Tab-separated table of C-alpha atoms in Angstrom:
chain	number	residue	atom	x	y	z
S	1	UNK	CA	101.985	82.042	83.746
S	2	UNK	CA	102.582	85.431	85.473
S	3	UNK	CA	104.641	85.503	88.307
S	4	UNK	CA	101.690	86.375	91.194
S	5	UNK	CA	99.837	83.684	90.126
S	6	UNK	CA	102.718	81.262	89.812
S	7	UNK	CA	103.396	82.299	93.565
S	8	UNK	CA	99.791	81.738	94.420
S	9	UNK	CA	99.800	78.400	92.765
S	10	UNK	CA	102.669	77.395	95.006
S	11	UNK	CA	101.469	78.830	97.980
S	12	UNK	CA	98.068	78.108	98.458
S	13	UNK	CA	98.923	74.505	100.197
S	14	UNK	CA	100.816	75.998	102.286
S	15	UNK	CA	98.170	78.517	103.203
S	16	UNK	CA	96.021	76.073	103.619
S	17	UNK	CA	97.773	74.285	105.981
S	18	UNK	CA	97.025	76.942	108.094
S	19	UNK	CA	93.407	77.470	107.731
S	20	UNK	CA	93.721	80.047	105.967
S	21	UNK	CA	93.216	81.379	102.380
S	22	UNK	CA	94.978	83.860	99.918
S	23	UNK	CA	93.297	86.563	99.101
S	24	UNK	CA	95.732	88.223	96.952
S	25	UNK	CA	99.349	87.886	95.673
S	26	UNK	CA	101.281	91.380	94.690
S	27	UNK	CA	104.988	91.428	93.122
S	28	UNK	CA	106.598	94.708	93.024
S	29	UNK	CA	110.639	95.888	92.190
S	30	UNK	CA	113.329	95.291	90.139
S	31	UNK	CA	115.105	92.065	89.330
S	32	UNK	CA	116.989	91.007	91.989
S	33	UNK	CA	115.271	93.197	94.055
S	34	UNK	CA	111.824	91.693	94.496
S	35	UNK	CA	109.368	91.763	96.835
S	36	UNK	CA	106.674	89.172	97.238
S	37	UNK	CA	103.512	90.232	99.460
S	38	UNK	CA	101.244	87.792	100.259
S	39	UNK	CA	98.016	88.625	101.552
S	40	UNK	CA	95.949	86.199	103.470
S	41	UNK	CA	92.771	85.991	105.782
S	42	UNK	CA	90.984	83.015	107.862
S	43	UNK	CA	87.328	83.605	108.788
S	44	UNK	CA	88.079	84.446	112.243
S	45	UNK	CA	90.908	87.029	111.238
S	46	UNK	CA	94.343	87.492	110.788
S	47	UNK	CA	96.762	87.013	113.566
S	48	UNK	CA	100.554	88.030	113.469
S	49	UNK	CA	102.020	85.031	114.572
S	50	UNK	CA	99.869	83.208	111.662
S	51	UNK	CA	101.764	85.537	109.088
S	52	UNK	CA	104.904	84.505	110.508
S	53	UNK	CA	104.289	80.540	110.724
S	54	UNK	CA	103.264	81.148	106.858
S	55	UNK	CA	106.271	83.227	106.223
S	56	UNK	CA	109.126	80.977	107.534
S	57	UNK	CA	107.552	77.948	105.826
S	58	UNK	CA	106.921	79.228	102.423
S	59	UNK	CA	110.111	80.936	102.368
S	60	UNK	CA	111.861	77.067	102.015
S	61	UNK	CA	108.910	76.576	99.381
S	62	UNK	CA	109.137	79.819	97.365
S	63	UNK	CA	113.005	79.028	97.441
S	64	UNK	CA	113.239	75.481	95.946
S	65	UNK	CA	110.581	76.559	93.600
S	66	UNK	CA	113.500	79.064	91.661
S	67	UNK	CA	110.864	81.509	90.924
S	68	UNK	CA	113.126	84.526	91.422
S	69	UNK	CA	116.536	85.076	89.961
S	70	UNK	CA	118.124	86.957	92.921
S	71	UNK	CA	117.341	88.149	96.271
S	72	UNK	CA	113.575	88.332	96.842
S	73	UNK	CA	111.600	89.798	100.043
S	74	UNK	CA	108.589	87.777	101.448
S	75	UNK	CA	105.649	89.825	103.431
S	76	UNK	CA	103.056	87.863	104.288
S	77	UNK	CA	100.191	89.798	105.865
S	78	UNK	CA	96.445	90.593	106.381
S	79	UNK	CA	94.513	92.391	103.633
S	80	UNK	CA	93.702	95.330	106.136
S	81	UNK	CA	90.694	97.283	105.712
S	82	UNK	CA	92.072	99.206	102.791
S	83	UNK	CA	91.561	96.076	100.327
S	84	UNK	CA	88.465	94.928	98.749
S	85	UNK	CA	86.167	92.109	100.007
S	86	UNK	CA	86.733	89.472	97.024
S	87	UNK	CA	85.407	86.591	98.368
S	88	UNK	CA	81.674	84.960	99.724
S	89	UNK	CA	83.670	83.998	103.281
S	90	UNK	CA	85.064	87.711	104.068
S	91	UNK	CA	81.467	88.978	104.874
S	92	UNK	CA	79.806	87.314	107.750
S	93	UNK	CA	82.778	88.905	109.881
S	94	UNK	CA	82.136	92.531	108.906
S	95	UNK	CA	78.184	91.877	109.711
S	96	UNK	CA	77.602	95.571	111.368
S	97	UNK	CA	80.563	97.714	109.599
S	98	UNK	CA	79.994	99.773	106.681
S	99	UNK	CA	80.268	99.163	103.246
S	100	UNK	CA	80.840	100.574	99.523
S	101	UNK	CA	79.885	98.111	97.348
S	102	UNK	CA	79.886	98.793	93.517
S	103	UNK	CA	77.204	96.362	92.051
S	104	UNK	CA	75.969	95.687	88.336
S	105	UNK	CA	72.545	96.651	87.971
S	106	UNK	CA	71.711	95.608	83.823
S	107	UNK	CA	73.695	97.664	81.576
S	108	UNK	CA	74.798	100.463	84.528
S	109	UNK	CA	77.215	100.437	87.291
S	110	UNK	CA	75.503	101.324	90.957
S	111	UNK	CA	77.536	102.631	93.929
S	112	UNK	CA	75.951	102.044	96.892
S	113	UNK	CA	76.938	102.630	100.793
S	114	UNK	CA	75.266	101.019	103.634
S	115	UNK	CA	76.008	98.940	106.716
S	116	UNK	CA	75.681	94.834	106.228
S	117	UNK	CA	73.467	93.818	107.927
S	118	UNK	CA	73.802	90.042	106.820
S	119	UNK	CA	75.663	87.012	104.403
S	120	UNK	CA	74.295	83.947	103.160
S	121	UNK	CA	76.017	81.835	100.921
S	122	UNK	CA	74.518	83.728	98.105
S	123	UNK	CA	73.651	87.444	98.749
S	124	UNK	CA	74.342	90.157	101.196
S	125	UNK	CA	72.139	92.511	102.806
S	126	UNK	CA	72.841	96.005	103.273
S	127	UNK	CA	71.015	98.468	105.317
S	128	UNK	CA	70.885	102.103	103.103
S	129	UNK	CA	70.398	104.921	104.347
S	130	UNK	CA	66.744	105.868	104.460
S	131	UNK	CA	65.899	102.886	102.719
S	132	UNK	CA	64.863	99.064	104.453
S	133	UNK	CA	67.397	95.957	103.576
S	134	UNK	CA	68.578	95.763	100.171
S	135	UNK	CA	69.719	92.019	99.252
S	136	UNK	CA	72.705	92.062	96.493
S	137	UNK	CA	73.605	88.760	94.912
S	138	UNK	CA	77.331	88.204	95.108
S	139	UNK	CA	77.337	87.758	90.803
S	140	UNK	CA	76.754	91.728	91.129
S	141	UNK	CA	78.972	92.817	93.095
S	142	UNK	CA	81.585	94.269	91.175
S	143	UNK	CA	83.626	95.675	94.383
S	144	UNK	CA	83.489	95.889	98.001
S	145	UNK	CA	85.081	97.820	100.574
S	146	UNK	CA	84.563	98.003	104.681
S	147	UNK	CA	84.767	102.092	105.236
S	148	UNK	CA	86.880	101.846	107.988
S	149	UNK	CA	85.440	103.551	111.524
S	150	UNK	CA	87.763	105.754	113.159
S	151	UNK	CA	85.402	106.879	115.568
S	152	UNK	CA	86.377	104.426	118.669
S	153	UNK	CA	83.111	102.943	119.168
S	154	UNK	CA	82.207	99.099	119.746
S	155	UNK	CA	81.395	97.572	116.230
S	156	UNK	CA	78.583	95.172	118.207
């Protein structure tokens, strides 16, 4: 098994402990040189104390678990804006921010940009531009992104 998802493996019940869930698991350097990010979210956000009551206690984990041979750096943080949306539970929070969402539609690939206007359990909805609510099955979604607003405004 590859070493992210032997990390993920471990970590999850540890993330879990902490309401929280993993939403990816990165591994970049040189033997000996390692460094481990974890990146994790809860539905109400990402705090950085949370990061750092994760850190210290899957450090002891990550360490009895030999995964490394060597030194190893663990970052545990928030998937920022900059990562994509990968699961059902990230969307109700960014209700009201845009969105690039890259959906199957049959045998093509649609990119579409819009602000969400809504989640269920099943589907989104996103508000185009010049058009009324489109509803998007998660099962074609292929990726999406919040376009991050740098424009100082009040998101509600």
């Amino acid at each position: 098994m590859p070493l992210p998802e032997r990390i993920e493996e471990i970590a999850r019940p540890v993330v879990e402990s902490h309401d929280a869930y993993i939403i990816d698991v990165k591994v970049r350097g040189e033997s000996g040189a390692k460094i481990a990010e974890l990146f994790v979210d809860t539905d109400e956000g990402v705090t950085t104390g949370l990061c750092e009551r994760i850190s210290k206690e899957l450090s002891g984990v990550l360490d009895a678990a030999e995964l490394f041979r060597g030194r190893y750096h663990l970052v545990v943080s928030s998937p920022g804006v900059e990562r994509p949306l990968r699961f059902p539970r990230q969307f109700p929070r960014n209700v009201g921010r845009t969105l690039k969402v890259k959906i199957r539609s049959g045998d093509a690939v649609e990119n579409v940009e819009g602000t969400l206007a809504g989640s269920t359990g099943e589907e989104i909805q996103l508000g185009l531009t010049g058009e009324n609510l489109r509803t998007i099955p998660y099962r074609d979604i292929i990726e999406a992104r919040v376009i991050a607003d740098i424009s100082n405004k009040p998101l509600r």
